[in-house]
PDB file of C-alpha atoms in Angstrom:
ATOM      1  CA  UNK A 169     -35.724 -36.609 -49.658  1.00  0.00           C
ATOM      2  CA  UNK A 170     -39.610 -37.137 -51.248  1.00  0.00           C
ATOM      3  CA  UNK A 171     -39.943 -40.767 -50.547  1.00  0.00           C
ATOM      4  CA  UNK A 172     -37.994 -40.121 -46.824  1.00  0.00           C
ATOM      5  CA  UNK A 173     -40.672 -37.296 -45.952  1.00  0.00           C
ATOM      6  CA  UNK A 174     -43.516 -39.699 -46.984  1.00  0.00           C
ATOM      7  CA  UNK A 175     -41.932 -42.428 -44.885  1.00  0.00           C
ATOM      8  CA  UNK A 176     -41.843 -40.163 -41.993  1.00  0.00           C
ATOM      9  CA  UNK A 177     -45.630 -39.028 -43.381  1.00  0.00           C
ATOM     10  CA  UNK A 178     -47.118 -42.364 -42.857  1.00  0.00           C
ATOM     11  CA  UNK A 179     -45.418 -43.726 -40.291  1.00  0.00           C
ATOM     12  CA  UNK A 180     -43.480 -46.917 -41.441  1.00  0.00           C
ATOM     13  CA  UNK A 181     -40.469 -48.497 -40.648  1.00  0.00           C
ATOM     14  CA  UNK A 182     -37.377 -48.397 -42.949  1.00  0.00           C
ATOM     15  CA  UNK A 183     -33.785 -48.974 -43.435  1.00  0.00           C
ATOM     16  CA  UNK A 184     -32.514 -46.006 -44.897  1.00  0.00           C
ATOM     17  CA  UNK A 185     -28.791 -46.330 -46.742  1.00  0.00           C
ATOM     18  CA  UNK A 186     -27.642 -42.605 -48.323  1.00  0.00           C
ATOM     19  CA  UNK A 187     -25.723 -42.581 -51.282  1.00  0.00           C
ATOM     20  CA  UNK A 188     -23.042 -39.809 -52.041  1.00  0.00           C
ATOM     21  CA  UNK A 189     -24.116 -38.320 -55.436  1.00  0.00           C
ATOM     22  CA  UNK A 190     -21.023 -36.352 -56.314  1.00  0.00           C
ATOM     23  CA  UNK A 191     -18.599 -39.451 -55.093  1.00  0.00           C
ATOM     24  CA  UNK A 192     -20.971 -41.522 -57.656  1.00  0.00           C
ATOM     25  CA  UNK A 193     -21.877 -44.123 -55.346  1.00  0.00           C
ATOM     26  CA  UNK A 194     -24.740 -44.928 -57.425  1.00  0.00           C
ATOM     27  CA  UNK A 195     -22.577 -46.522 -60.324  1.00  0.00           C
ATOM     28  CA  UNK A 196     -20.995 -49.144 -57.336  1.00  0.00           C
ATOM     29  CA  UNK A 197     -21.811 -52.403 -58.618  1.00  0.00           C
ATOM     30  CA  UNK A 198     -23.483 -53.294 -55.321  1.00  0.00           C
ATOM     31  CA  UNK A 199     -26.159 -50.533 -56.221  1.00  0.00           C
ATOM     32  CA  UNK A 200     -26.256 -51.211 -59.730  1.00  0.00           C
ATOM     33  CA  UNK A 201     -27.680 -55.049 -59.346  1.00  0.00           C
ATOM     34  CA  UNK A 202     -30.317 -52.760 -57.066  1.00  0.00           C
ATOM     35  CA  UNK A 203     -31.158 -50.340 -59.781  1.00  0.00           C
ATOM     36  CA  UNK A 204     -29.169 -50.785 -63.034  1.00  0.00           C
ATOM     37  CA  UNK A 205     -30.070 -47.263 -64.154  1.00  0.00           C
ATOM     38  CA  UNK A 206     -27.565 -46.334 -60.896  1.00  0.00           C
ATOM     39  CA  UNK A 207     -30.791 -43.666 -60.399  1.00  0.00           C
ATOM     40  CA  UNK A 208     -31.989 -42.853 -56.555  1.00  0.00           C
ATOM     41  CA  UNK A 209     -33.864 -43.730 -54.769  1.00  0.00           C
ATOM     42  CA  UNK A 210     -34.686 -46.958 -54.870  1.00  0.00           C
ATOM     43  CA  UNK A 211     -37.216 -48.740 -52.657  1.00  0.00           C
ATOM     44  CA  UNK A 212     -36.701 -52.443 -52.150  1.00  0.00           C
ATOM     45  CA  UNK A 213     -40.254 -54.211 -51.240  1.00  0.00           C
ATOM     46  CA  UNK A 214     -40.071 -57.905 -50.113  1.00  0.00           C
ATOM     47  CA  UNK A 215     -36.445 -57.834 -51.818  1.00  0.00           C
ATOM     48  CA  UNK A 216     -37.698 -55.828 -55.326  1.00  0.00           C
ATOM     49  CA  UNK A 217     -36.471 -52.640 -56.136  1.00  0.00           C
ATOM     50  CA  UNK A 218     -39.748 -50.281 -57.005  1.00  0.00           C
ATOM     51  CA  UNK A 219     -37.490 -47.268 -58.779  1.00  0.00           C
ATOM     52  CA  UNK A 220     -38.833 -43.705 -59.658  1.00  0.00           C
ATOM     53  CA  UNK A 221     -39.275 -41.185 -57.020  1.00  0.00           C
ATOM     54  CA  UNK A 222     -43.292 -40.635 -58.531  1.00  0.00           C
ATOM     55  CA  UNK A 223     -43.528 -44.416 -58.124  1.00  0.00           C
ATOM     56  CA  UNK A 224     -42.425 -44.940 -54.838  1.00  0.00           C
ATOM     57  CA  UNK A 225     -44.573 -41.754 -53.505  1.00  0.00           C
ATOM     58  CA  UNK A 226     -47.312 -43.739 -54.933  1.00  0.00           C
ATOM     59  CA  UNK A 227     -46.928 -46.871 -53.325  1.00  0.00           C
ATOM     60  CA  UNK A 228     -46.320 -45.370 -49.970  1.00  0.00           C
ATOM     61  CA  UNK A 229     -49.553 -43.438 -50.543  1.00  0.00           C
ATOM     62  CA  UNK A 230     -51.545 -46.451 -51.643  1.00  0.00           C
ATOM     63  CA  UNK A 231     -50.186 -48.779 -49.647  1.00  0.00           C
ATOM     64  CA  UNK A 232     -50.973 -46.479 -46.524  1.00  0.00           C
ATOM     65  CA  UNK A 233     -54.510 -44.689 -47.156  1.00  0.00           C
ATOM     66  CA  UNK A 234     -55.121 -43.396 -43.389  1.00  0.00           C
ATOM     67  CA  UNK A 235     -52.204 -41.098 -44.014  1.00  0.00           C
ATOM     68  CA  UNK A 236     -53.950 -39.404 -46.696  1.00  0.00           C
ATOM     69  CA  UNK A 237     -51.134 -38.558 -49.051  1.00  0.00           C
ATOM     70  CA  UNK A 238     -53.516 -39.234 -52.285  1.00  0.00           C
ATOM     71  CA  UNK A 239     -56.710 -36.845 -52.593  1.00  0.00           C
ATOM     72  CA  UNK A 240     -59.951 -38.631 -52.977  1.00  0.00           C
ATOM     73  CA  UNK A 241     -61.220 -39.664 -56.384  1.00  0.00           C
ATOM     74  CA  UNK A 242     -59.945 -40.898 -59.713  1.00  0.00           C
ATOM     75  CA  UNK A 243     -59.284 -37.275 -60.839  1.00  0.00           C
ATOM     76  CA  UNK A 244     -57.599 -35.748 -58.399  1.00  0.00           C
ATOM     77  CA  UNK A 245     -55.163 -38.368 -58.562  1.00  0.00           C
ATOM     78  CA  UNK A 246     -54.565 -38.216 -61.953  1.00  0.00           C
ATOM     79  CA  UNK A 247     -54.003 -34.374 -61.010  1.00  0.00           C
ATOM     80  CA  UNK A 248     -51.837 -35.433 -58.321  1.00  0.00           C
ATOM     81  CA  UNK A 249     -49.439 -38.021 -60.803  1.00  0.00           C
ATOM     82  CA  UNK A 250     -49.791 -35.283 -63.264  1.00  0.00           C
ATOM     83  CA  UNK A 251     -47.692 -32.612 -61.402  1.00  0.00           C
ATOM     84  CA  UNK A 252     -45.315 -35.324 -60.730  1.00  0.00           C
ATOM     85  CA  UNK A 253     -44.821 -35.847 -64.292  1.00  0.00           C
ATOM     86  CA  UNK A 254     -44.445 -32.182 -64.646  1.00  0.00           C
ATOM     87  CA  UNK A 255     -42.044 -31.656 -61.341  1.00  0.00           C
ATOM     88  CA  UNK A 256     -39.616 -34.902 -62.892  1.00  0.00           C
ATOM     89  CA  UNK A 257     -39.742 -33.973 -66.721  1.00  0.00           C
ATOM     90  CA  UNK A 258     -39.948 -30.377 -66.233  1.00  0.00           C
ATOM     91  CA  UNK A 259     -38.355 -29.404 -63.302  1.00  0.00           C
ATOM     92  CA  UNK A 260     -35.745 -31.502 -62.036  1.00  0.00           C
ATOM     93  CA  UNK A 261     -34.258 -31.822 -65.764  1.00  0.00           C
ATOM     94  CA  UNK A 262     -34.395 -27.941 -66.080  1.00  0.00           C
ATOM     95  CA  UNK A 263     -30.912 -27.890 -64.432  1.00  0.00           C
ATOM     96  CA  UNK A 264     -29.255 -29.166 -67.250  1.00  0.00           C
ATOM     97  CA  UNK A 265     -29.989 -26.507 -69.537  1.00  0.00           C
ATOM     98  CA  UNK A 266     -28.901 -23.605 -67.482  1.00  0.00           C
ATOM     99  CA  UNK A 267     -29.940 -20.856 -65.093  1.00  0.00           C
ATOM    100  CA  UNK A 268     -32.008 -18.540 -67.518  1.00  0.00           C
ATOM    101  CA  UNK A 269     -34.188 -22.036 -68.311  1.00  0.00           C
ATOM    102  CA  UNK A 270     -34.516 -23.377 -64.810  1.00  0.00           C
ATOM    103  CA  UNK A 271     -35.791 -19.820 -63.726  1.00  0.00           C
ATOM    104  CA  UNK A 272     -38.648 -19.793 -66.476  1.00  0.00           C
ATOM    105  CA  UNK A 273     -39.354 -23.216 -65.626  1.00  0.00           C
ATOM    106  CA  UNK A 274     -40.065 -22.466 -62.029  1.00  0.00           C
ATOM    107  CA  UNK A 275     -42.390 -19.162 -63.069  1.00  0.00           C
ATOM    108  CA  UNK A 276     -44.257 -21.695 -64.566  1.00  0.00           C
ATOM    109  CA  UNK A 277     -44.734 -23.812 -61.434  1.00  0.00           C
ATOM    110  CA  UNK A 278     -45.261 -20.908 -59.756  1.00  0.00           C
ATOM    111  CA  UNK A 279     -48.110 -19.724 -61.724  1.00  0.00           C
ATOM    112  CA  UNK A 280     -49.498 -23.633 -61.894  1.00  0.00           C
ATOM    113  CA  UNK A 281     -49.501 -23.442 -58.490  1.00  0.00           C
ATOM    114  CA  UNK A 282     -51.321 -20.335 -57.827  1.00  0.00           C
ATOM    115  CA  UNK A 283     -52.330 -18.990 -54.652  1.00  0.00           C
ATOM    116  CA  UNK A 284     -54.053 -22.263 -53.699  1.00  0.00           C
ATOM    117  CA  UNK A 285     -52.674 -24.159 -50.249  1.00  0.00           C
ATOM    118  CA  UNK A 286     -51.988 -27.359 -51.824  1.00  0.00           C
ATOM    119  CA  UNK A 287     -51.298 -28.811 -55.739  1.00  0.00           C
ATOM    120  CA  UNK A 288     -54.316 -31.026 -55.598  1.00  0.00           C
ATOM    121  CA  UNK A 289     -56.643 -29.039 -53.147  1.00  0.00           C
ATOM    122  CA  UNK A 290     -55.423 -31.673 -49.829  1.00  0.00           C
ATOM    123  CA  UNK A 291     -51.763 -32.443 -48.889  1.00  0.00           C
ATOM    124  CA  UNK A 292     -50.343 -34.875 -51.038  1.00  0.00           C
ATOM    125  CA  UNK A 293     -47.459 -37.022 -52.662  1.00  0.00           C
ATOM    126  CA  UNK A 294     -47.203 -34.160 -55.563  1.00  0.00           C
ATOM    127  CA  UNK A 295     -46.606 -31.461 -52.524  1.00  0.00           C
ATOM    128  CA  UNK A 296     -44.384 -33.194 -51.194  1.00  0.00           C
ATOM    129  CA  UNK A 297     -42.239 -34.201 -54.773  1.00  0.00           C
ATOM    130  CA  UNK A 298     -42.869 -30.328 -55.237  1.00  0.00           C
ATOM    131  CA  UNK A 299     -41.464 -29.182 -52.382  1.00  0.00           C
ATOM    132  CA  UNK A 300     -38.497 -30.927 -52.326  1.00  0.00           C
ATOM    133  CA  UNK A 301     -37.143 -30.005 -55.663  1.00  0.00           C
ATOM    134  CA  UNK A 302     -38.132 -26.455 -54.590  1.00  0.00           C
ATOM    135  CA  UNK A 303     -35.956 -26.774 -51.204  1.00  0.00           C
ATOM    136  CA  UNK A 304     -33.185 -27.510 -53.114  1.00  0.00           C
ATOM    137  CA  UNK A 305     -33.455 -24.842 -55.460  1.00  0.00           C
ATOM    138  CA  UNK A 306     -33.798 -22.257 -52.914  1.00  0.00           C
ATOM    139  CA  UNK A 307     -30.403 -23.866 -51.271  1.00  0.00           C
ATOM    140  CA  UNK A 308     -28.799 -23.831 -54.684  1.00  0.00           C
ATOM    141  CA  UNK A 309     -29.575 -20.816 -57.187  1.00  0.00           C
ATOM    142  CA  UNK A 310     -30.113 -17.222 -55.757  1.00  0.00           C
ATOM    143  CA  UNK A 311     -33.823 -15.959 -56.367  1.00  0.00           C
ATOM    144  CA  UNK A 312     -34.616 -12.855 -56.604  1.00  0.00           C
ATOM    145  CA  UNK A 313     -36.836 -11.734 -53.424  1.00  0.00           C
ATOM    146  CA  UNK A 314     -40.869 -12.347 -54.476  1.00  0.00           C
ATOM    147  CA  UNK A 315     -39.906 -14.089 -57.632  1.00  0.00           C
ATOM    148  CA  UNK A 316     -41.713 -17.125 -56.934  1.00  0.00           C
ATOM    149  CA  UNK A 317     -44.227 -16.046 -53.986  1.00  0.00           C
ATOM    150  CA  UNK A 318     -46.726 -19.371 -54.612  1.00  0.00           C
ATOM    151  CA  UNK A 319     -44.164 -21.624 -54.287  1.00  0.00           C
ATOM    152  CA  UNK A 320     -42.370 -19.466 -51.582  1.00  0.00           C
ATOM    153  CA  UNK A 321     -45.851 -19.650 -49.651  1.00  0.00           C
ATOM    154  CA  UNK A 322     -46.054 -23.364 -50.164  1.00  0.00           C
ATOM    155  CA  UNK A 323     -42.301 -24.326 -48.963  1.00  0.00           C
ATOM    156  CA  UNK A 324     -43.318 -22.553 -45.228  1.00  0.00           C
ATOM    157  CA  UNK A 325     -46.821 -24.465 -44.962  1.00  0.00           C
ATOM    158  CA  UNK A 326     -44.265 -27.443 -45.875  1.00  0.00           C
ATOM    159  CA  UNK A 327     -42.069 -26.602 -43.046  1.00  0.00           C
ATOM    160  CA  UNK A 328     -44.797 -26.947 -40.454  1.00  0.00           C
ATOM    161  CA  UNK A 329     -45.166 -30.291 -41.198  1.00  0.00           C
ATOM    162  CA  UNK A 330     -43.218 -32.639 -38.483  1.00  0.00           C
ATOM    163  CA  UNK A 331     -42.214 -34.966 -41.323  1.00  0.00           C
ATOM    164  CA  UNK A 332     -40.580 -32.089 -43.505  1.00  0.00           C
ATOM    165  CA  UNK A 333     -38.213 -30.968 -40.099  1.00  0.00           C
ATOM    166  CA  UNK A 334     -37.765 -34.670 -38.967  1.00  0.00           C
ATOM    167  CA  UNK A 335     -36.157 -35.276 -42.753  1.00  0.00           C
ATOM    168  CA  UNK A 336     -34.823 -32.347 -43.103  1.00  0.00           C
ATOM    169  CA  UNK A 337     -32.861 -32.881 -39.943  1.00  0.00           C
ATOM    170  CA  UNK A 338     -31.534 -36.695 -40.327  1.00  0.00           C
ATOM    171  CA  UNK A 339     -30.277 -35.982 -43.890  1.00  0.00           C
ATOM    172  CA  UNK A 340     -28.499 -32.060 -42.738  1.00  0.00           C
ATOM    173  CA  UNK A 341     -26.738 -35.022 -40.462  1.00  0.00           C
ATOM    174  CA  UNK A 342     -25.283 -37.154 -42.972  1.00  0.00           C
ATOM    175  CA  UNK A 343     -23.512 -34.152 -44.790  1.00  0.00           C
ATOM    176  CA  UNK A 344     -23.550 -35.351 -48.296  1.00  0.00           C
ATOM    177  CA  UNK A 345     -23.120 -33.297 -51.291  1.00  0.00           C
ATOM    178  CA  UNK A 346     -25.386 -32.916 -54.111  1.00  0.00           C
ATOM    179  CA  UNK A 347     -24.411 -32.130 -57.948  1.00  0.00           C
ATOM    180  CA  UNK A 348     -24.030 -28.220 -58.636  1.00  0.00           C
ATOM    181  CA  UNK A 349     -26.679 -26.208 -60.292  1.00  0.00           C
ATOM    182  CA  UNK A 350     -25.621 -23.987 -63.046  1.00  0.00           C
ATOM    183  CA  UNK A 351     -25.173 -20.868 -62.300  1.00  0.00           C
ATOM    184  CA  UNK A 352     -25.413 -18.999 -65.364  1.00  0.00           C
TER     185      UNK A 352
END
């Protein structure tokens, strides 16, 4: 969903080809000569597979500056890939080791965040790697009301966005399924 919303962001062209998850059409050999780690997604530039969904949000936002999904200067882009680190090594493994964990791992994102509109001060490729873990959560686990207000606050300025609903609504039309959280 990150690297379609930043397609839709800056205004490219692609050929998009969804994979179910749960039916483990990532393992298909077809996919695997693609990306032998049978990981998603995978972008293919000039018939080379760039893998990593922080990678490809950086490419797209490098190689299309006037959409200004990477804040100015060397620092807040190291800000920027530094939340990515945190939402792929932090967040998006949290699932694995169970409700109780996930939920202290998102207090933490929540308080990283902090009131502020964005991650990095402007819009950018961590927002949207950010938010889309964070949609899925909300879809997946049941939250107590208020217990993550930043991030709550940050998923409706998301929502705004045109490329958010345009994404949102081609992949609610392809119906696939997506691996369980725990739920304890």
């Amino acid at each position: 969903m990150a690297a379609h919303i930043v397609v839709h962001e800056v205004g490219v062209p692609y050929e998009s080809r969804p994979l179910s998850l749960t039916k483990g059409e990532q393992h298909s050999p077809a996919y695997r000569a693609l990306n032998a780690e049978g990981k998603v997604p995978t972008l293919v530039i000039d018939g080379r597979p760039l893998t990593e969904v922080a990678a490809i949000l950086y490419y797209l936002a490098r190689q299309f500056p006037a959409a200004g999904l990477l804040p100015p200067g060397v620092e807040a882009q190291a800000h920027a890939i530094s939340w990515m680190s945190f939402i792929a090594s932090t967040l998006h493994t949290a699932r694995l080791q169970g409700l109780e964990h996930i939920r202290a791992m998102w207090k933490i994102a929540d308080q990283k965040l902090g009131a502020q509109e964005w991650a990095v001060g402007s819009y950018s490729i961590a927002d949207i790697h950010l938010f889309k873990l964070y949609w899925r959560l909300v879809r997946s686990v049941k939250l107590e009301p208020g217990a993550y207000s930043n991030l709550s606050a940050h998923h409706e300025r998301m929502m705004q966005r045109a490329a958010v609903r345009r994404t949102i609504e081609i992949e609610s039309a392809l119906d696939y399924e997506l691996p369980a959280f725990p739920t304890s």
